[in-house]
Every structure is written in structure tokens, then in C-alpha cells.
GROMACS .gro file of C-alpha atoms in nm:
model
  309
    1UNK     CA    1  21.945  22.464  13.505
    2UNK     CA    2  21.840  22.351  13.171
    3UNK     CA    3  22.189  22.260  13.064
    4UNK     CA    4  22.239  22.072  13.397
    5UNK     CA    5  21.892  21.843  13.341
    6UNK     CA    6  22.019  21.778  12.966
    7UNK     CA    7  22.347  21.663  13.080
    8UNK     CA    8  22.213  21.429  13.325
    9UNK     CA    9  21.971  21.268  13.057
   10UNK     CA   10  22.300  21.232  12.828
   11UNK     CA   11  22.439  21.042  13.082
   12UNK     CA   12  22.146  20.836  13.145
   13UNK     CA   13  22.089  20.781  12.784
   14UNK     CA   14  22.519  20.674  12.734
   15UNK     CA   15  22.458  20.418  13.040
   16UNK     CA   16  22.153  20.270  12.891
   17UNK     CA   17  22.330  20.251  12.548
   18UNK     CA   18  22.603  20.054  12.705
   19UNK     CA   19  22.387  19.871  12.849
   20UNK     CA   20  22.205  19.755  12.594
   21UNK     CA   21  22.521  19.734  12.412
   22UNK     CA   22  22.702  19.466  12.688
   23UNK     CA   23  22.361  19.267  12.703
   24UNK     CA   24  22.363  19.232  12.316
   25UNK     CA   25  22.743  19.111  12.339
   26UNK     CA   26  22.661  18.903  12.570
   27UNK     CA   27  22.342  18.701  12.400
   28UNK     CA   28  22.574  18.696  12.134
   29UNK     CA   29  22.873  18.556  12.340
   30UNK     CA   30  22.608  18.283  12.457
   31UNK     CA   31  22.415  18.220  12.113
   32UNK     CA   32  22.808  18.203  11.988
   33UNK     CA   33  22.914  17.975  12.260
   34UNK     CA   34  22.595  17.751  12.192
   35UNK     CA   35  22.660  17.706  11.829
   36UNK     CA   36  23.019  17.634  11.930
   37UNK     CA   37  22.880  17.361  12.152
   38UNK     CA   38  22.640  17.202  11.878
   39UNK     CA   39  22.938  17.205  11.651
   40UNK     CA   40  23.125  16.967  11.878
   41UNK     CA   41  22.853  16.770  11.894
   42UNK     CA   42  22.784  16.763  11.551
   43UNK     CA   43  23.151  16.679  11.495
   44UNK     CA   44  23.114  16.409  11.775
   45UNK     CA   45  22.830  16.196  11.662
   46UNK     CA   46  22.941  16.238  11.264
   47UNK     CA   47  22.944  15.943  10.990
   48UNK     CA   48  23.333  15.809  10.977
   49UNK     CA   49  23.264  15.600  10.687
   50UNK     CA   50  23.591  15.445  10.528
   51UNK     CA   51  23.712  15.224  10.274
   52UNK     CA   52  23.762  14.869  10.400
   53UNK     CA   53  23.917  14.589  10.259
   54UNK     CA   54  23.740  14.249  10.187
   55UNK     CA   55  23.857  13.961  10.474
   56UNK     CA   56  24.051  13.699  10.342
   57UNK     CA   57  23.942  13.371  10.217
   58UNK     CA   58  23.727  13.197  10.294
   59UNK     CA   59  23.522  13.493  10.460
   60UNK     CA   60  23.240  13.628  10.244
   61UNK     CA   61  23.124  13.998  10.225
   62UNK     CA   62  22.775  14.077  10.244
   63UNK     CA   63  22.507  14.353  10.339
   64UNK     CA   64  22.249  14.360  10.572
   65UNK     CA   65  21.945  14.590  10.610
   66UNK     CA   66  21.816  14.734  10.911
   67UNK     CA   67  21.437  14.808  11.050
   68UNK     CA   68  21.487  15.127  10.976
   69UNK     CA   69  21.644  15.130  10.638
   70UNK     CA   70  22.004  15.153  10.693
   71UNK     CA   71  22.240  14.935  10.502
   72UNK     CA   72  22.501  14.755  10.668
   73UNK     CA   73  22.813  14.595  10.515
   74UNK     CA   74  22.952  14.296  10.703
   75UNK     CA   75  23.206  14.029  10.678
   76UNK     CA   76  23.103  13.625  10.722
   77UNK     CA   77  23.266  13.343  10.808
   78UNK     CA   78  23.062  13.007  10.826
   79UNK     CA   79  23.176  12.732  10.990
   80UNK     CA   80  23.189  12.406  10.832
   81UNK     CA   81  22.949  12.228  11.090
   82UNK     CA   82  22.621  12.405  11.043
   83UNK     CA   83  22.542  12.337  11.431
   84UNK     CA   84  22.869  12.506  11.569
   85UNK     CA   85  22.814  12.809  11.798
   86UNK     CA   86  22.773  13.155  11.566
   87UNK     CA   87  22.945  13.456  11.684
   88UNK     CA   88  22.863  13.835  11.616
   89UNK     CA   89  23.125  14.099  11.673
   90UNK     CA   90  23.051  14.462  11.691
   91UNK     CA   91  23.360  14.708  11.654
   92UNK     CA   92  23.429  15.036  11.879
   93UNK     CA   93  23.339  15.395  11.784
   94UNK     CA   94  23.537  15.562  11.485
   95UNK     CA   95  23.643  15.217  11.374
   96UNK     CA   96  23.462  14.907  11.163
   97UNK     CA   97  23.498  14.539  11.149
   98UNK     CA   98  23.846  14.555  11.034
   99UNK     CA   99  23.968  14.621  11.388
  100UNK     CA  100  23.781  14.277  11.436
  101UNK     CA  101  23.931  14.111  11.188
  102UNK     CA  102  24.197  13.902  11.421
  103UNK     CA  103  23.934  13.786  11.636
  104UNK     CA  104  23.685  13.678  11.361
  105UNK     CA  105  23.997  13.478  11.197
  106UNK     CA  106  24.085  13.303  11.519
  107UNK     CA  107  23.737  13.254  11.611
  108UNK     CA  108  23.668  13.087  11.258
  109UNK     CA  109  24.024  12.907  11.255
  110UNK     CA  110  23.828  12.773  11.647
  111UNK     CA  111  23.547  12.644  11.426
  112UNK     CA  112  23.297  12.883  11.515
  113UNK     CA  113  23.033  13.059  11.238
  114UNK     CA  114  23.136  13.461  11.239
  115UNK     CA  115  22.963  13.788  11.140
  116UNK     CA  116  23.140  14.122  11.179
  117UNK     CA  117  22.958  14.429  11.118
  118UNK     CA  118  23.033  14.761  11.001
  119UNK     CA  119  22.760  14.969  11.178
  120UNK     CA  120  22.601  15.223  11.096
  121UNK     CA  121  22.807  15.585  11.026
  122UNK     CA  122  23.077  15.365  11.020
  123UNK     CA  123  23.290  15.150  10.770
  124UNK     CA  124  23.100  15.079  10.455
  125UNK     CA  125  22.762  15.097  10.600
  126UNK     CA  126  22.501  15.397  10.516
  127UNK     CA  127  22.667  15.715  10.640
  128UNK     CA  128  22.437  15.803  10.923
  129UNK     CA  129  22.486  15.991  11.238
  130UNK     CA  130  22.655  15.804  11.532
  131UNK     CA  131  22.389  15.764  11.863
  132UNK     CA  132  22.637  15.619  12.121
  133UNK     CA  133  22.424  15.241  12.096
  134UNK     CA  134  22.083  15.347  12.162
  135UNK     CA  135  22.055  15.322  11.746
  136UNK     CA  136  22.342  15.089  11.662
  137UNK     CA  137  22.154  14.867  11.892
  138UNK     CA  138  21.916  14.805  11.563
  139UNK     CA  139  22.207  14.709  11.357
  140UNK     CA  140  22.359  14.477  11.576
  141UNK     CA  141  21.992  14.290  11.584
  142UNK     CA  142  21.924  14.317  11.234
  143UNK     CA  143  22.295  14.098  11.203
  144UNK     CA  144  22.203  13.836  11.486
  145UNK     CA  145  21.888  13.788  11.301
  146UNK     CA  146  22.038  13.705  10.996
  147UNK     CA  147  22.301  13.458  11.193
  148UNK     CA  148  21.998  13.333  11.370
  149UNK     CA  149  21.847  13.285  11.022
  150UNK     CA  150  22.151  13.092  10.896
  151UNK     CA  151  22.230  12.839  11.159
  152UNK     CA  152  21.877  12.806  11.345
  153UNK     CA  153  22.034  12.540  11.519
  154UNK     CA  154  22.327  12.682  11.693
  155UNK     CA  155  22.420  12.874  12.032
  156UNK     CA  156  22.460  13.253  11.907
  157UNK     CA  157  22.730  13.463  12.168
  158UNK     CA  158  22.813  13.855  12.108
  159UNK     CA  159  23.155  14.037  12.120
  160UNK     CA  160  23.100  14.388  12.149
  161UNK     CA  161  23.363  14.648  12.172
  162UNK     CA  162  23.311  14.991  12.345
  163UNK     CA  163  23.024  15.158  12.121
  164UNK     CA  164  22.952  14.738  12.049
  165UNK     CA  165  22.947  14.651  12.363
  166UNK     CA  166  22.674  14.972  12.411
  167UNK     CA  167  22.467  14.834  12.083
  168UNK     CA  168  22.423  14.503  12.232
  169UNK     CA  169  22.202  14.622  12.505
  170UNK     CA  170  22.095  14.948  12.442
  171UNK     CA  171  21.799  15.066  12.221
  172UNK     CA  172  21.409  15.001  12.201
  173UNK     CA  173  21.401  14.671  12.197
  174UNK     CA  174  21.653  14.610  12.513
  175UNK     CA  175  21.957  14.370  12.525
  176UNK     CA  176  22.035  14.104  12.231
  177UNK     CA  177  21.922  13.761  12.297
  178UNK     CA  178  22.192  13.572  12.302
  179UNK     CA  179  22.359  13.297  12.491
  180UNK     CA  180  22.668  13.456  12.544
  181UNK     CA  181  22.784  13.788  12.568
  182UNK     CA  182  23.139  13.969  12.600
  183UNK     CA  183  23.142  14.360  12.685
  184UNK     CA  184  23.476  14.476  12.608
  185UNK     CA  185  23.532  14.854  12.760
  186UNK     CA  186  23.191  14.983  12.778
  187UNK     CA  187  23.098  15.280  12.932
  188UNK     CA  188  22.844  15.316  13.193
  189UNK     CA  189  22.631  15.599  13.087
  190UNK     CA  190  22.673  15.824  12.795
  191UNK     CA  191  22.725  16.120  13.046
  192UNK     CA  192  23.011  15.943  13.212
  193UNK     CA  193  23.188  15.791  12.907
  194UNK     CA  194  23.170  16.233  12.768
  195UNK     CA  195  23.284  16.340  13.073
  196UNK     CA  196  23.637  16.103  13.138
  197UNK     CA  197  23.646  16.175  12.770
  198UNK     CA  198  23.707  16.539  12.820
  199UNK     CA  199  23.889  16.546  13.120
  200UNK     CA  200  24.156  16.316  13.008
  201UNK     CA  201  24.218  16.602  12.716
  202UNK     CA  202  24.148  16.920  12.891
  203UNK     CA  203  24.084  16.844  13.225
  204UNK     CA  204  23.822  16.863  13.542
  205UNK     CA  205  23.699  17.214  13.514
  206UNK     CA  206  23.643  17.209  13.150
  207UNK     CA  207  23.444  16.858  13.181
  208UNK     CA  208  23.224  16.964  13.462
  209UNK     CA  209  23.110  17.308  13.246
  210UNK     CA  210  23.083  17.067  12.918
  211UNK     CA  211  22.964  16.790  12.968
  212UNK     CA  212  22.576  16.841  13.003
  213UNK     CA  213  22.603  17.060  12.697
  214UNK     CA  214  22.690  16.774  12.500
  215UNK     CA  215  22.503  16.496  12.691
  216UNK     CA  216  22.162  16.668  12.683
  217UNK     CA  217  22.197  16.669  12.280
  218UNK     CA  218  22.047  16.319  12.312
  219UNK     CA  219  21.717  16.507  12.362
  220UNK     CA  220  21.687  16.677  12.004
  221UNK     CA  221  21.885  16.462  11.775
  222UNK     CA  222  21.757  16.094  11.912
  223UNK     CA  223  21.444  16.231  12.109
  224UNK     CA  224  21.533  16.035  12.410
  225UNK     CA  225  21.739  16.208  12.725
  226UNK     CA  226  22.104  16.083  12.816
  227UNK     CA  227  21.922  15.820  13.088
  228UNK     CA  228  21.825  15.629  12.765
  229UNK     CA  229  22.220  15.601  12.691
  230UNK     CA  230  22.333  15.392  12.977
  231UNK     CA  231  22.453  15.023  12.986
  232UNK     CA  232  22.456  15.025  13.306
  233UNK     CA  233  22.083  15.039  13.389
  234UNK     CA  234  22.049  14.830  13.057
  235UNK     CA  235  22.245  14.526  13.233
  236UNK     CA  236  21.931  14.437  13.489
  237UNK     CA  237  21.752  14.360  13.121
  238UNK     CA  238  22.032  14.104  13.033
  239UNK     CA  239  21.950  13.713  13.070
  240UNK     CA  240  22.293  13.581  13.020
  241UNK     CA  241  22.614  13.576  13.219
  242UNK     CA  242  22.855  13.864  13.070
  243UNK     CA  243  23.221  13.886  13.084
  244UNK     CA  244  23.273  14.258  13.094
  245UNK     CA  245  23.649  14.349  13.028
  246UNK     CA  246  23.877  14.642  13.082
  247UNK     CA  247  24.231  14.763  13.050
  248UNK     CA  248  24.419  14.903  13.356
  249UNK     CA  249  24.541  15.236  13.193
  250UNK     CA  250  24.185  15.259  13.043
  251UNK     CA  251  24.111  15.676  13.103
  252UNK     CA  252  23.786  15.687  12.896
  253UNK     CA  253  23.618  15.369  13.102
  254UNK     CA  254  23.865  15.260  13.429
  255UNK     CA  255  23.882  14.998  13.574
  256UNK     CA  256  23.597  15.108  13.875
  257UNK     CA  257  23.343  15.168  13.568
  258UNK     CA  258  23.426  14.802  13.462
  259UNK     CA  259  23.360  14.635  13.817
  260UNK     CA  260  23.037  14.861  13.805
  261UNK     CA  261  22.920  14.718  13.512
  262UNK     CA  262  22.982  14.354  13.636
  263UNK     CA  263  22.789  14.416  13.993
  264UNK     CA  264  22.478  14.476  13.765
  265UNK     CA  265  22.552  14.189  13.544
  266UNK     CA  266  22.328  13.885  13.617
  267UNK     CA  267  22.438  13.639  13.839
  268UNK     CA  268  22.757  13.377  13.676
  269UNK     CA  269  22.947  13.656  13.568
  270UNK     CA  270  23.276  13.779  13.557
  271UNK     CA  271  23.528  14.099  13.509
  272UNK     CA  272  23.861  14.082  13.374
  273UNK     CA  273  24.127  14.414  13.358
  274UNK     CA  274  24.414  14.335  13.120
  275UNK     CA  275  24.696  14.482  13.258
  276UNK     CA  276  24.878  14.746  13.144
  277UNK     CA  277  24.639  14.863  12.835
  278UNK     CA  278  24.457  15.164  12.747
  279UNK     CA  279  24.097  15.206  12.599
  280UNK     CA  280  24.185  15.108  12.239
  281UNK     CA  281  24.428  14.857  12.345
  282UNK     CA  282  24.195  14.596  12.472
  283UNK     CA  283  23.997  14.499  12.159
  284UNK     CA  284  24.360  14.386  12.030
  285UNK     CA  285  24.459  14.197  12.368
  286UNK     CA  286  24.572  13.859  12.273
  287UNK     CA  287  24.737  13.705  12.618
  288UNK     CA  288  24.686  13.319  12.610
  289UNK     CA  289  24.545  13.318  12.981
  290UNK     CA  290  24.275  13.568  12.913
  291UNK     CA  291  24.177  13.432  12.609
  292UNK     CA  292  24.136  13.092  12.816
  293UNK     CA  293  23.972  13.339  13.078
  294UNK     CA  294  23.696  13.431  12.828
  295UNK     CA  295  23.455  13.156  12.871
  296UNK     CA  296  23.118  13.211  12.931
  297UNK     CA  297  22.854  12.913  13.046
  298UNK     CA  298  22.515  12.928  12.882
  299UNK     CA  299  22.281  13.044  13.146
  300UNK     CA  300  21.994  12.790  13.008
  301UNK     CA  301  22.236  12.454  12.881
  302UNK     CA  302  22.406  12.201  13.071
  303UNK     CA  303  22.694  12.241  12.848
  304UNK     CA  304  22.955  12.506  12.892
  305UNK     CA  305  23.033  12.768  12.586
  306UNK     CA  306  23.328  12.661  12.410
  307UNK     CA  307  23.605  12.960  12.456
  308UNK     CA  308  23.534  13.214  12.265
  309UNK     CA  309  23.828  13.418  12.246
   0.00000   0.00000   0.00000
């Protein structure tokens, strides 16, 4: 009888070894799977710094600083009619004003004043982490208020591309004022823009267990939730007609995100989808008739806004 009681409470004590065993696999499958997660993210919002080359004559290179600090190096063109319309172009994630560099050069060859910015994490601005807009947003003021500063007396438009096109309406202190503003395949909402992201490399399934994991990181490394991260809801803050522009084979923003984002634009504004081109393809679009398309009227003026594209 004895023997039989001792074998039982062998057993009992093997199944509550294994047990604790699978539940201590397990926390450390999910602590593990975590850390995995916070990795991505990490590797997601990282500095891509790089090396750019000066513009060419007769552009000047200078550096900006920000309200909070950050140093940001930038490329200027100024127009030789102090009152001609000043321009401020803000580049796409992973990239840096290079990639603007045809469109500040045709821009200035149109006569128009032209800062392009390297923001911040980016280019040869201070390495800092990336925020998706919601801090770029203080960059891209910082550099209208030093092209406000230099020609008090002219119209001031914004070109901003992707993570640009975020920074010019995003962060505390709302939309840029400006009198003209192009949005060139922004996303949304942050949680949108992560999820086509990884469903156009892994798929649905994978997005729809990811995607929160890496959207809800807003919370602890900006201190604001992923609701703070969305042009969308930022447009009903803009003054200004927009043209908001997208390509056709766009997977990271389509097409439907664009129109979205021009129903919430203020009244006077318009949507253009460039045939045939992906997400990094439309910063680069150079078709005569949408370049003509690109014209924005001042909400405010009589006059119209020469084309700025």
C-alpha cells in the first residue's frame, strides 16, 4: 500500500515538473518572441544617416537647428527675385534630400527659392531615431522658418514625400503653414502604412498577428499611441488646398489610401495616381502633363500658385 501511495505522488510530482517545465518554455518562447518584436522595431525606426554629396552650383549647403536640438543639414537654392514663391521639400523614409535633388534643380531653374532637408536620422542630419512624422514634423518647421526668415515676402508651398508628406502635418504643433502643399504617397495612419508594409513581404496572416506589436511601440519610444501617427485625421487641421499624389502599383499606400486622404483634404483640392509606378517611383515621376497637373491655388490670394512641379 505504501509503495502504491509513493508511486502515485511520483507521478504527481513528474506532471507538475513538466508542468512547470512547459510554462517556463513558454514565458520564455513569449519574452523571446517579444524581444524579437522590439528588435524589428528597433531596426525599423533606426538612424540611416549617409554621406551626401553637396548640390551643384549655385545651391548652397547649410544647417539648421531644431526646437529640440537636432541638427539638420540642408541644401538652398535662392532665387534671384527675393519676392518669388519659396519652396521646402522633405524626402521619403530611408532616403535624404538627394532623392530631391531633380525637383529642387527644376524648381530653381522655374525661378522659385528652394530648401531641401535632410531630416532627422537621416542624411547628414543628427543620427536620431526615425518617428514616422510625428517628430520630423519639428524639422520640417524649423526649415520653413528659416525660408520664412529669408524671403518674408514670398508665398512659401511644401513638397513632401511619403515620411515628408507625414512631417508636414503631423506633430505637436499640427500642419505647416503654408500656402501650398503637395503630399506625395503618404500613408494614412502609421498602423496602416506597417500593415500593407508587411503583407506585401510576407503576407495577410503574418500582418494581422504583427502589426499591433509594432504599431503600439509608439507608446514607449514617442509617448504618444499610434492615433497620434495618422495624416489622415491630421488633414481636417490643414488650411490649404493639397494635391495628394499616388502611383497605381503603389503596395505600401494604393491608390484607395490616396483618394482617402484627398476626401479629408480641405475643400479646392485634388488627387492624382501616376500610372504605372510603385511607392518609390513617384517622387521621381517627371510626365509633362502631371507636372502641369501640379498646381495648387492659394486658398487666401487672388492669384493662382505658379506650377510647382
Amino acid at each position: 500500500m505504501a509503495k502504491v501511495e509513493m508511486s502515485s505522488k511520483a507521478r504527481r510530482r513528474s506532471f507538475l515538473t513538466w508542468r512547470t517545465r512547459l510554462g517556463c518554455m513558454g514565458m520564455l518562447a513569449l519574452i523571446a518572441g517579444l524581444t524579437g518584436i522590439w528588435v524589428v522595431g528597433s531596426a525599423m525606426t533606426g538612424a540611416t544617416n549617409a554621406s551626401v554629396e553637396p548640390a551643384p552650383a549655385p545651391a548652397t549647403e547649410i544647417r539648421l537647428t531644431t526646437s529640440d536640438q537636432v541638427e539638420i543639414a540642408a541644401s538652398y537654392w535662392k532665387a534671384d527675385d527675393s519676392t518669388a514663391p519659396a519652396i521646402l521639400l522633405l524626402h521619403g523614409n530611408g532616403g535624404n534630400r538627394r532623392d530631391m535633388l531633380d525637383m529642387a534643380t527644376w524648381l530653381a531653374g522655374e525661378g522659385y527659392s528652394v530648401l531641401s532637408i535632410d531630416m532627422r536620422g537621416h542624411g547628414q542630419s543628427s543620427p536620431q531615431s526615425k518617428s514616422f512624422g510625428y517628430l520630423e514634423a519639428r524639422d520640417a518647421h524649423a526649415a520653413l522658418a528659416w525660408l520664412r526668415q529669408q524671403h518674408p515676402a514670398s508665398k512659401l508651398g511644401a513638397i513632401g514625400f511619403s515620411l515628408g508628406g507625414a512631417a508636414s502635418v503631423l506633430g505637436d504643433r499640427g500642419p505647416l503653414d503654408v500656402d501650398a502643399l503637395v503630399m506625395m504617397s503618404v500613408y494614412p495612419d502609421i498602423r496602416t502604412a506597417i500593415f500593407n508594409r508587411i503583407e506585401a513581404a510576407v503576407g495577410t496572416l503574418p500582418a494581422v498577428a504583427i502589426e499591433p506589436m509594432l504599431s503600439y511601440q509608439s507608446i514607449p519610444r514617442y509617448g504618444v499611441g499610434p492615433d497620434k501617427l495618422s495624416p489622415l485625421a491630421a488633414m481636417n487641421k490643414v488650411r490649404v488646398p493639397v494635391m495628394v499624389v499616388g502611383g497605381e502599383l503603389d503596395a505600401y499606400t494604393p491608390p484607395a489610401e490616396i483618394e482617402a486622404m484627398y476626401r479629408a483634404a480641405p475643400p479646392g483640392s485634388e488627387w492624382w495616381i501616376l500610372e504605372g509606378l510603385g511607392h518609390d517611383e513617384v517622387v521621381r515621376a517627371n510626365d509633362p502633363a502631371f507636372r502641369k497637373r501640379r498646381h495648387l491655388k492659394l486658398c487666401t490670394l487672388n492669384n493662382d500658385f505658379p506650377d510647382i512641379m
